[in-house]
PDB file of C-alpha atoms and ligand atoms in Angstrom:
ATOM      1  CA  PRO O   1      32.269  41.674 -23.690  1.00 90.00           C
ATOM      2  CA  ILE O   2      29.459  39.154 -23.459  1.00 93.00           C
ATOM      3  CA  LEU O   3      30.441  35.557 -24.165  1.00 93.00           C
ATOM      4  CA  VAL O   4      27.007  33.913 -23.941  1.00 94.00           C
ATOM      5  CA  SER O   5      23.621  35.522 -23.557  1.00 95.00           C
ATOM      6  CA  LEU O   6      20.362  33.852 -22.533  1.00 96.00           C
ATOM      7  CA  GLY O   7      17.382  36.007 -23.478  1.00 96.00           C
ATOM      8  CA  ARG O   8      13.867  35.323 -22.160  1.00 95.00           C
ATOM      9  CA  VAL O   9      14.718  31.631 -22.065  1.00 96.00           C
ATOM     10  CA  GLY O  10      12.033  29.081 -21.277  1.00 95.00           C
ATOM     11  CA  LYS O  11      12.370  25.334 -20.959  1.00 96.00           C
ATOM     12  CA  VAL O  12       9.416  22.971 -20.740  1.00 95.00           C
ATOM     13  CA  PHE O  13      10.250  19.261 -20.611  1.00 94.00           C
ATOM     14  CA  ALA O  14       8.299  16.541 -22.420  1.00 94.00           C
ATOM     15  CA  ASN O  15       6.625  15.552 -19.124  1.00 94.00           C
ATOM     16  CA  GLY O  16       5.151  19.058 -18.837  1.00 92.00           C
ATOM     17  CA  VAL O  17       7.577  20.344 -16.192  1.00 91.00           C
ATOM     18  CA  THR O  18       8.404  24.013 -16.736  1.00 92.00           C
ATOM     19  CA  ALA O  19      12.006  24.249 -15.570  1.00 93.00           C
ATOM     20  CA  LEU O  20      12.695  27.796 -16.755  1.00 94.00           C
ATOM     21  CA  ASP O  21      10.507  30.707 -17.761  1.00 93.00           C
ATOM     22  CA  GLY O  22      11.712  34.108 -18.932  1.00 91.00           C
ATOM     23  CA  LEU O  23      15.276  33.674 -17.737  1.00 94.00           C
ATOM     24  CA  ASP O  24      17.708  36.444 -18.658  1.00 95.00           C
ATOM     25  CA  LEU O  25      21.402  35.954 -18.057  1.00 95.00           C
ATOM     26  CA  ASP O  26      24.615  37.250 -19.599  1.00 95.00           C
ATOM     27  CA  VAL O  27      27.930  35.484 -19.123  1.00 95.00           C
ATOM     28  CA  ARG O  28      30.723  38.011 -19.623  1.00 93.00           C
ATOM     29  CA  GLU O  29      34.257  37.167 -20.620  1.00 92.00           C
ATOM     30  CA  GLY O  30      36.383  36.709 -17.503  1.00 91.00           C
ATOM     31  CA  ASP O  31      33.393  36.115 -15.231  1.00 93.00           C
ATOM     32  CA  PHE O  32      33.473  33.627 -12.430  1.00 95.00           C
ATOM     33  CA  LEU O  33      29.703  33.452 -12.327  1.00 96.00           C
ATOM     34  CA  SER O  34      27.953  31.318  -9.720  1.00 96.00           C
ATOM     35  CA  LEU O  35      24.385  30.152 -10.195  1.00 96.00           C
ATOM     36  CA  LEU O  36      22.947  29.872  -6.716  1.00 94.00           C
ATOM     37  CA  GLY O  37      19.565  28.421  -5.857  1.00 91.00           C
ATOM     38  CA  PRO O  38      17.689  25.503  -4.307  1.00 89.00           C
ATOM     39  CA  SER O  39      17.519  22.043  -5.913  1.00 89.00           C
ATOM     40  CA  GLY O  40      15.205  21.932  -8.906  1.00 89.00           C
ATOM     41  CA  CYS O  41      15.325  25.645  -9.759  1.00 91.00           C
ATOM     42  CA  GLY O  42      16.887  24.930 -13.149  1.00 93.00           C
ATOM     43  CA  LYS O  43      20.611  25.505 -12.608  1.00 94.00           C
ATOM     44  CA  SER O  44      21.722  22.357 -14.454  1.00 95.00           C
ATOM     45  CA  THR O  45      19.318  23.144 -17.261  1.00 96.00           C
ATOM     46  CA  VAL O  46      20.970  26.552 -17.681  1.00 96.00           C
ATOM     47  CA  LEU O  47      24.394  24.889 -18.000  1.00 97.00           C
ATOM     48  CA  ARG O  48      23.071  22.357 -20.506  1.00 96.00           C
ATOM     49  CA  LEU O  49      21.532  25.174 -22.559  1.00 96.00           C
ATOM     50  CA  ILE O  50      24.821  27.085 -22.572  1.00 95.00           C
ATOM     51  CA  ALA O  51      26.689  23.926 -23.609  1.00 93.00           C
ATOM     52  CA  GLY O  52      24.218  23.295 -26.433  1.00 91.00           C
ATOM     53  CA  LEU O  53      23.306  19.919 -24.942  1.00 92.00           C
ATOM     54  CA  THR O  54      19.635  20.924 -25.004  1.00 94.00           C
ATOM     55  CA  GLU O  55      17.572  23.560 -26.810  1.00 95.00           C
ATOM     56  CA  PRO O  56      15.319  26.178 -25.194  1.00 97.00           C
ATOM     57  CA  THR O  57      11.550  25.840 -25.716  1.00 97.00           C
ATOM     58  CA  SER O  58      11.329  29.619 -26.029  1.00 96.00           C
ATOM     59  CA  GLY O  59      13.775  32.514 -26.025  1.00 97.00           C
ATOM     60  CA  ILE O  60      17.304  32.408 -27.351  1.00 96.00           C
ATOM     61  CA  VAL O  61      20.871  31.460 -26.413  1.00 95.00           C
ATOM     62  CA  THR O  62      23.485  33.477 -28.332  1.00 93.00           C
ATOM     63  CA  TRP O  63      27.246  33.859 -28.453  1.00 91.00           C
ATOM     64  CA  PRO O  64      27.467  37.519 -29.549  1.00 88.00           C
ATOM     65  CA  GLY O  65      31.223  37.743 -30.117  1.00 77.00           C
ATOM     66  CA  SER O  66      31.505  34.678 -32.318  1.00 75.00           C
ATOM     67  CA  SER O  67      30.131  33.711 -35.707  1.00 66.00           C
ATOM     68  CA  ASP O  68      30.701  29.964 -35.319  1.00 62.00           C
ATOM     69  CA  ALA O  69      27.365  28.209 -34.903  1.00 61.00           C
ATOM     70  CA  ASP O  70      28.740  25.278 -32.904  1.00 64.00           C
ATOM     71  CA  HIS O  71      30.253  26.354 -29.610  1.00 68.00           C
ATOM     72  CA  ARG O  72      30.453  22.969 -27.956  1.00 63.00           C
ATOM     73  CA  GLY O  73      34.141  22.831 -28.831  1.00 68.00           C
ATOM     74  CA  GLU O  74      34.827  25.907 -26.725  1.00 85.00           C
ATOM     75  CA  VAL O  75      33.142  24.556 -23.617  1.00 92.00           C
ATOM     76  CA  GLY O  76      34.484  22.296 -20.872  1.00 94.00           C
ATOM     77  CA  PHE O  77      32.058  20.532 -18.520  1.00 94.00           C
ATOM     78  CA  VAL O  78      32.661  19.224 -14.990  1.00 96.00           C
ATOM     79  CA  PHE O  79      29.909  17.233 -13.267  1.00 93.00           C
ATOM     80  CA  GLN O  80      29.410  16.322  -9.619  1.00 91.00           C
ATOM     81  CA  GLU O  81      30.451  12.756 -10.474  1.00 91.00           C
ATOM     82  CA  PRO O  82      34.009  12.720 -11.839  1.00 88.00           C
ATOM     83  CA  THR O  83      32.980  10.050 -14.460  1.00 92.00           C
ATOM     84  CA  LEU O  84      36.520   8.843 -15.147  1.00 97.00           C
ATOM     85  CA  MET O  85      37.265   5.809 -17.307  1.00 97.00           C
ATOM     86  CA  PRO O  86      38.314   3.180 -14.732  1.00 97.00           C
ATOM     87  CA  TRP O  87      40.433   1.191 -17.190  1.00 97.00           C
ATOM     88  CA  ALA O  88      42.561   4.205 -18.173  1.00 98.00           C
ATOM     89  CA  ASN O  89      45.214   5.914 -16.082  1.00 98.00           C
ATOM     90  CA  VAL O  90      45.005   9.570 -15.055  1.00 98.00           C
ATOM     91  CA  ALA O  91      46.986  10.874 -18.048  1.00 98.00           C
ATOM     92  CA  ASP O  92      44.854   8.938 -20.526  1.00 98.00           C
ATOM     93  CA  ASN O  93      41.680  10.183 -18.859  1.00 98.00           C
ATOM     94  CA  VAL O  94      42.911  13.755 -19.289  1.00 98.00           C
ATOM     95  CA  TRP O  95      43.805  12.996 -22.912  1.00 98.00           C
ATOM     96  CA  LEU O  96      40.223  11.943 -23.803  1.00 96.00           C
ATOM     97  CA  PRO O  97      38.794  15.315 -24.990  1.00 94.00           C
ATOM     98  CA  LEU O  98      41.974  15.958 -26.993  1.00 95.00           C
ATOM     99  CA  ARG O  99      41.787  12.480 -28.482  1.00 96.00           C
ATOM    100  CA  LEU O 100      38.174  13.153 -29.537  1.00 92.00           C
ATOM    101  CA  ARG O 101      39.539  16.195 -31.399  1.00 92.00           C
ATOM    102  CA  GLY O 102      42.091  14.019 -33.196  1.00 95.00           C
ATOM    103  CA  VAL O 103      45.139  14.882 -31.064  1.00 95.00           C
ATOM    104  CA  SER O 104      47.527  11.920 -30.741  1.00 96.00           C
ATOM    105  CA  ARG O 105      48.868  10.763 -27.380  1.00 95.00           C
ATOM    106  CA  ARG O 106      52.344  11.998 -28.366  1.00 96.00           C
ATOM    107  CA  GLU O 107      51.079  15.434 -29.425  1.00 96.00           C
ATOM    108  CA  ALA O 108      49.029  15.653 -26.235  1.00 96.00           C
ATOM    109  CA  LYS O 109      51.912  14.825 -23.890  1.00 97.00           C
ATOM    110  CA  ASP O 110      52.857  18.356 -22.833  1.00 97.00           C
ATOM    111  CA  ARG O 111      49.273  19.533 -22.611  1.00 97.00           C
ATOM    112  CA  ILE O 112      48.385  16.612 -20.358  1.00 98.00           C
ATOM    113  CA  ALA O 113      51.320  17.370 -18.060  1.00 98.00           C
ATOM    114  CA  GLU O 114      50.434  21.076 -17.897  1.00 97.00           C
ATOM    115  CA  SER O 115      46.797  20.279 -17.175  1.00 97.00           C
ATOM    116  CA  LEU O 116      47.720  17.917 -14.347  1.00 97.00           C
ATOM    117  CA  ALA O 117      50.064  20.534 -12.896  1.00 96.00           C
ATOM    118  CA  LEU O 118      47.176  23.030 -12.843  1.00 95.00           C
ATOM    119  CA  VAL O 119      45.357  20.783 -10.360  1.00 96.00           C
ATOM    120  CA  ARG O 120      48.514  19.683  -8.498  1.00 95.00           C
ATOM    121  CA  LEU O 121      48.413  16.105  -9.762  1.00 96.00           C
ATOM    122  CA  GLU O 122      51.695  16.044 -11.663  1.00 95.00           C
ATOM    123  CA  ASP O 123      52.873  13.016  -9.666  1.00 97.00           C
ATOM    124  CA  PHE O 124      49.761  10.949 -10.408  1.00 98.00           C
ATOM    125  CA  ALA O 125      49.800  10.682 -14.213  1.00 98.00           C
ATOM    126  CA  LYS O 126      50.200   6.900 -14.114  1.00 98.00           C
ATOM    127  CA  ALA O 127      47.775   6.223 -11.261  1.00 98.00           C
ATOM    128  CA  TYR O 128      44.372   4.626 -11.916  1.00 98.00           C
ATOM    129  CA  PRO O 129      41.122   6.214 -10.737  1.00 97.00           C
ATOM    130  CA  ARG O 130      40.511   3.476  -8.118  1.00 97.00           C
ATOM    131  CA  GLU O 131      43.752   4.487  -6.366  1.00 97.00           C
ATOM    132  CA  LEU O 132      42.595   8.075  -5.885  1.00 97.00           C
ATOM    133  CA  SER O 133      40.533   9.830  -3.208  1.00 95.00           C
ATOM    134  CA  GLY O 134      37.296  11.589  -4.156  1.00 95.00           C
ATOM    135  CA  GLY O 135      39.062  14.952  -4.152  1.00 95.00           C
ATOM    136  CA  MET O 136      41.802  13.692  -6.421  1.00 97.00           C
ATOM    137  CA  LYS O 137      39.285  12.183  -8.853  1.00 97.00           C
ATOM    138  CA  MET O 138      37.595  15.573  -9.029  1.00 97.00           C
ATOM    139  CA  ARG O 139      40.985  17.147  -9.749  1.00 97.00           C
ATOM    140  CA  VAL O 140      41.433  14.734 -12.677  1.00 98.00           C
ATOM    141  CA  SER O 141      37.974  15.625 -13.924  1.00 97.00           C
ATOM    142  CA  ILE O 142      38.887  19.337 -13.855  1.00 97.00           C
ATOM    143  CA  ALA O 143      42.226  18.689 -15.601  1.00 97.00           C
ATOM    144  CA  ARG O 144      40.355  16.735 -18.280  1.00 97.00           C
ATOM    145  CA  ALA O 145      37.906  19.598 -18.881  1.00 96.00           C
ATOM    146  CA  LEU O 146      40.771  22.123 -19.002  1.00 96.00           C
ATOM    147  CA  SER O 147      42.935  20.028 -21.342  1.00 96.00           C
ATOM    148  CA  VAL O 148      41.364  21.619 -24.425  1.00 94.00           C
ATOM    149  CA  ARG O 149      41.813  25.098 -22.910  1.00 94.00           C
ATOM    150  CA  PRO O 150      38.091  25.924 -23.170  1.00 94.00           C
ATOM    151  CA  ARG O 151      36.945  29.533 -23.354  1.00 92.00           C
ATOM    152  CA  LEU O 152      34.192  28.620 -20.955  1.00 95.00           C
ATOM    153  CA  LEU O 153      34.229  26.087 -18.137  1.00 97.00           C
ATOM    154  CA  LEU O 154      30.847  24.888 -16.876  1.00 97.00           C
ATOM    155  CA  MET O 155      30.823  23.221 -13.441  1.00 98.00           C
ATOM    156  CA  ASP O 156      27.717  21.546 -12.025  1.00 97.00           C
ATOM    157  CA  GLU O 157      28.004  21.238  -8.228  1.00 96.00           C
ATOM    158  CA  PRO O 158      31.505  19.818  -8.654  1.00 96.00           C
ATOM    159  CA  PHE O 159      32.419  19.722  -4.968  1.00 96.00           C
ATOM    160  CA  ALA O 160      29.049  18.867  -3.427  1.00 93.00           C
ATOM    161  CA  ALA O 161      29.998  15.261  -2.615  1.00 92.00           C
ATOM    162  CA  LEU O 162      33.334  16.132  -0.971  1.00 94.00           C
ATOM    163  CA  ASP O 163      34.172  16.753   2.684  1.00 94.00           C
ATOM    164  CA  GLU O 164      34.673  20.400   3.683  1.00 93.00           C
ATOM    165  CA  ILE O 165      38.458  20.383   3.951  1.00 94.00           C
ATOM    166  CA  THR O 166      38.883  18.813   0.510  1.00 95.00           C
ATOM    167  CA  ARG O 167      36.318  21.247  -0.813  1.00 95.00           C
ATOM    168  CA  PHE O 168      38.158  24.290   0.568  1.00 94.00           C
ATOM    169  CA  LYS O 169      41.438  23.074  -0.955  1.00 94.00           C
ATOM    170  CA  LEU O 170      39.749  22.568  -4.304  1.00 95.00           C
ATOM    171  CA  ASN O 171      38.158  26.012  -4.125  1.00 95.00           C
ATOM    172  CA  ASP O 172      41.607  27.592  -3.819  1.00 94.00           C
ATOM    173  CA  ASP O 173      43.148  25.420  -6.511  1.00 94.00           C
ATOM    174  CA  LEU O 174      40.297  26.204  -8.869  1.00 96.00           C
ATOM    175  CA  LEU O 175      40.866  29.943  -8.391  1.00 94.00           C
ATOM    176  CA  GLU O 176      44.572  29.424  -9.021  1.00 93.00           C
ATOM    177  CA  ALA O 177      43.951  27.388 -12.197  1.00 94.00           C
ATOM    178  CA  ARG O 178      41.513  29.976 -13.411  1.00 93.00           C
ATOM    179  CA  ARG O 179      44.029  32.771 -12.868  1.00 91.00           C
ATOM    180  CA  GLU O 180      46.624  30.787 -14.831  1.00 92.00           C
ATOM    181  CA  LEU O 181      44.324  30.047 -17.784  1.00 92.00           C
ATOM    182  CA  ASN O 182      42.213  33.187 -17.655  1.00 89.00           C
ATOM    183  CA  CYS O 183      39.077  31.228 -18.537  1.00 91.00           C
ATOM    184  CA  THR O 184      35.472  32.152 -17.893  1.00 95.00           C
ATOM    185  CA  ILE O 185      33.618  29.923 -15.439  1.00 97.00           C
ATOM    186  CA  VAL O 186      29.939  29.298 -14.726  1.00 97.00           C
ATOM    187  CA  PHE O 187      29.669  27.411 -11.460  1.00 97.00           C
ATOM    188  CA  VAL O 188      26.523  25.816 -10.070  1.00 97.00           C
ATOM    189  CA  THR O 189      26.216  25.424  -6.317  1.00 94.00           C
ATOM    190  CA  HIS O 190      23.727  25.653  -3.516  1.00 88.00           C
ATOM    191  CA  SER O 191      26.376  26.734  -1.081  1.00 90.00           C
ATOM    192  CA  VAL O 192      26.125  30.446  -0.313  1.00 90.00           C
ATOM    193  CA  TYR O 193      29.613  30.299   1.198  1.00 89.00           C
ATOM    194  CA  GLU O 194      31.112  28.737  -1.909  1.00 93.00           C
ATOM    195  CA  SER O 195      29.444  31.171  -4.285  1.00 92.00           C
ATOM    196  CA  ALA O 196      30.624  34.176  -2.268  1.00 91.00           C
ATOM    197  CA  TYR O 197      34.162  32.838  -1.939  1.00 92.00           C
ATOM    198  CA  LEU O 198      34.686  31.883  -5.578  1.00 94.00           C
ATOM    199  CA  SER O 199      32.685  34.274  -7.683  1.00 94.00           C
ATOM    200  CA  SER O 200      33.046  37.648  -9.249  1.00 92.00           C
ATOM    201  CA  ARG O 201      29.281  37.580  -9.759  1.00 93.00           C
ATOM    202  CA  ILE O 202      26.381  35.566  -8.373  1.00 94.00           C
ATOM    203  CA  ALA O 203      23.029  35.013 -10.055  1.00 94.00           C
ATOM    204  CA  VAL O 204      20.353  33.824  -7.655  1.00 92.00           C
ATOM    205  CA  LEU O 205      17.649  31.632  -9.195  1.00 91.00           C
ATOM    206  CA  SER O 206      14.158  31.046  -7.864  1.00 88.00           C
ATOM    207  CA  PRO O 207      12.272  27.821  -8.548  1.00 84.00           C
ATOM    208  CA  ARG O 208       8.958  27.084 -10.291  1.00 79.00           C
ATOM    209  CA  PRO O 209       9.575  28.401 -12.792  1.00 78.00           C
ATOM    210  CA  GLY O 210      13.295  29.058 -12.684  1.00 82.00           C
ATOM    211  CA  ARG O 211      14.458  32.569 -13.379  1.00 83.00           C
ATOM    212  CA  VAL O 212      17.152  34.933 -12.171  1.00 86.00           C
ATOM    213  CA  VAL O 213      15.731  36.955  -9.274  1.00 83.00           C
ATOM    214  CA  ALA O 214      18.904  38.752  -8.176  1.00 81.00           C
ATOM    215  CA  GLU O 215      22.440  39.415  -9.336  1.00 84.00           C
ATOM    216  CA  ILE O 216      25.060  40.333  -6.780  1.00 84.00           C
ATOM    217  CA  ALA O 217      28.822  40.846  -6.680  1.00 79.00           C
ATOM    218  CA  GLY O 218      30.914  38.037  -5.228  1.00 73.00           C
ATOM    219  CA  ALA O 219      33.999  38.292  -3.071  1.00 68.00           C
ATOM    220  CA  SER O 220      36.556  36.190  -4.920  1.00 67.00           C
ATOM    221  CA  PRO O 221      40.087  37.041  -3.694  1.00 59.00           C
ATOM    222  CA  TRP O 222      41.347  37.442  -7.271  1.00 54.00           C
ATOM    223  CA  GLU O 223      38.722  40.051  -7.976  1.00 52.00           C
ATOM    224  CA  ARG O 224      39.656  42.080  -4.924  1.00 43.00           C
ATOM    225  CA  SER O 225      43.352  42.406  -5.760  1.00 38.00           C
TER     226      SER O 225
HETATM  227  P1  ADP R   1      18.787  22.185 -10.496  1.00 68.33           P
HETATM  228  O1  ADP R   1      20.053  21.945 -11.283  1.00 68.33           O
HETATM  229  O2  ADP R   1      18.652  23.608 -10.048  1.00 68.33           O
HETATM  230  O3  ADP R   1      18.596  21.225  -9.373  1.00 68.33           O
HETATM  231  P2  ADP R   1      17.482  21.165 -12.898  1.00 68.33           P
HETATM  232  O4  ADP R   1      17.883  22.077 -13.992  1.00 68.33           O
HETATM  233  O5  ADP R   1      18.204  19.858 -12.770  1.00 68.33           O
HETATM  234  O6  ADP R   1      17.544  21.963 -11.506  1.00 68.33           O
HETATM  235  O7  ADP R   1      15.943  20.842 -12.996  1.00 68.33           O
HETATM  236  C1  ADP R   1      14.941  21.872 -13.036  1.00 68.33           C
HETATM  237  C2  ADP R   1      13.565  21.229 -13.057  1.00 68.33           C
HETATM  238  O8  ADP R   1      13.379  20.516 -14.265  1.00 68.33           O
HETATM  239  C3  ADP R   1      13.365  20.213 -11.944  1.00 68.33           C
HETATM  240  O9  ADP R   1      12.019  20.290 -11.534  1.00 68.33           O
HETATM  241  C4  ADP R   1      13.645  18.882 -12.622  1.00 68.33           C
HETATM  242  O10 ADP R   1      12.926  17.839 -11.991  1.00 68.33           O
HETATM  243  C5  ADP R   1      13.144  19.132 -14.025  1.00 68.33           C
HETATM  244  N1  ADP R   1      13.878  18.371 -15.040  1.00 68.33           N
HETATM  245  C6  ADP R   1      15.216  18.424 -15.295  1.00 68.33           C
HETATM  246  N2  ADP R   1      15.564  17.653 -16.329  1.00 68.33           N
HETATM  247  C7  ADP R   1      14.400  17.071 -16.761  1.00 68.33           C
HETATM  248  C8  ADP R   1      14.074  16.160 -17.805  1.00 68.33           C
HETATM  249  N3  ADP R   1      15.004  15.693 -18.647  1.00 68.33           N
HETATM  250  N4  ADP R   1      12.788  15.788 -17.936  1.00 68.33           N
HETATM  251  C9  ADP R   1      11.847  16.275 -17.124  1.00 68.33           C
HETATM  252  N5  ADP R   1      12.075  17.139 -16.125  1.00 68.33           N
HETATM  253  C10 ADP R   1      13.334  17.540 -15.934  1.00 68.33           C
HETATM  254  P1  ADP R   2      42.506  15.813  -1.867  1.00 68.33           P
HETATM  255  O1  ADP R   2      42.535  16.966  -0.914  1.00 68.33           O
HETATM  256  O2  ADP R   2      42.903  16.209  -3.257  1.00 68.33           O
HETATM  257  O3  ADP R   2      41.264  14.991  -1.812  1.00 68.33           O
HETATM  258  P2  ADP R   2      43.593  13.955  -0.076  1.00 68.33           P
HETATM  259  O4  ADP R   2      43.324  14.819   1.117  1.00 68.33           O
HETATM  260  O5  ADP R   2      42.752  12.768  -0.299  1.00 68.33           O
HETATM  261  O6  ADP R   2      43.651  14.856  -1.409  1.00 68.33           O
HETATM  262  O7  ADP R   2      45.109  13.497  -0.052  1.00 68.33           O
HETATM  263  C1  ADP R   2      46.114  14.406   0.373  1.00 68.33           C
HETATM  264  C2  ADP R   2      47.411  13.974  -0.285  1.00 68.33           C
HETATM  265  O8  ADP R   2      47.707  12.606   0.050  1.00 68.33           O
HETATM  266  C3  ADP R   2      47.329  13.999  -1.790  1.00 68.33           C
HETATM  267  O9  ADP R   2      47.578  15.282  -2.350  1.00 68.33           O
HETATM  268  C4  ADP R   2      48.376  12.987  -2.176  1.00 68.33           C
HETATM  269  O10 ADP R   2      49.645  13.594  -2.230  1.00 68.33           O
HETATM  270  C5  ADP R   2      48.300  11.983  -1.053  1.00 68.33           C
HETATM  271  N1  ADP R   2      47.501  10.810  -1.466  1.00 68.33           N
HETATM  272  C6  ADP R   2      46.178  10.632  -1.374  1.00 68.33           C
HETATM  273  N2  ADP R   2      45.779   9.460  -1.902  1.00 68.33           N
HETATM  274  C7  ADP R   2      46.906   8.857  -2.338  1.00 68.33           C
HETATM  275  C8  ADP R   2      47.187   7.621  -3.004  1.00 68.33           C
HETATM  276  N3  ADP R   2      46.227   6.751  -3.339  1.00 68.33           N
HETATM  277  N4  ADP R   2      48.466   7.332  -3.321  1.00 68.33           N
HETATM  278  C9  ADP R   2      49.439   8.194  -2.994  1.00 68.33           C
HETATM  279  N5  ADP R   2      49.250   9.383  -2.377  1.00 68.33           N
HETATM  280  C10 ADP R   2      48.005   9.723  -2.057  1.00 68.33           C
END
C-alpha cells in the first residue's frame, strides 16, 4: 500500500527558483526509498513536502491510507546536523519529541532506553552531547526521531559529514533498527554506494527543475533475504 503520494508536484520559491516541476513519487509502506541526485535537485524539498513543513506550489501530496489531515505526528526527521540540545543529556534529548506530545519523563523511561538500544547507545544515556563523537551524536539524533515510533522516517543526508568507517557502521545499524521497528524510510543522499547498499528502491532526481527521472531497485541485504 502507498503511504504518501506526490502527484505532479511543483515548487517555486518566493525568489523565483523552481525547485521541482511535475514530480511524481509514491512512498510505499515498508520502503527503504533513497532519493539520489546532485546538490540542488530538490531532494530536501521533497522531504519537507512529505513532512508537511512546506506546501507545493502545484500538484498534490496525499496520504491515501489515512483520513487524518495532519500527518506530522507520524513522521520522524533526521538532518545532517544532529541538532542536539547541548544542556541536556542523551536520554533527555531522546525524550524531547515524546515530551512535546505530553509524555512525562517517567512514562518515557522505557521508550528512551529501547530507542537508545536500537542505535547501540544504551551505555550513554547520561552522557552530554559534547562528550560524544560525530557518529555517536548522529546515533542520538536517530534515537530521538525513532522515540515516537514514526510510521515514516525522513533522513536528509544524515551521514554526509561522517568519516567512511563511521558511516558504514551507521549504515548497518540503521538497517538493523529498521528491521526491528519495521518503519518506512525515505533517505536523501548523493552517494550512489549508500543508496544501493541501503535501499529497497532508488529514485533518481534530475536538477532544474527537479523531477524523478528513473526508479531502480536497490540491493539492501534485508530485501535480498
Ligand atoms: P537538494 O536537497 O537536492 O540539494 P533542495 O531541495 O535543498 O535541493 O533545493 C532545491 C533548489 O531550491 C535549489 O536550487 C535551492 O537553492 C532552492 N531552494 C531551496 N530552498 C529554498 C528557499 N527556501 N528559498 C529559495 N530557494 C530555495
Ligand atoms: P561511532 O562509530 O558511533 O562514531 P566511535 O568510532 O567514535 O563511534 O567510537 C567507538 C566506540 O568508542 C563507541 O561505540 C564508544 O563505545 C567508545 N567511545 C567513543 N567516544 C566515547 C566517549 N566520549 N566516552 C566513552 N566512550 C566513547
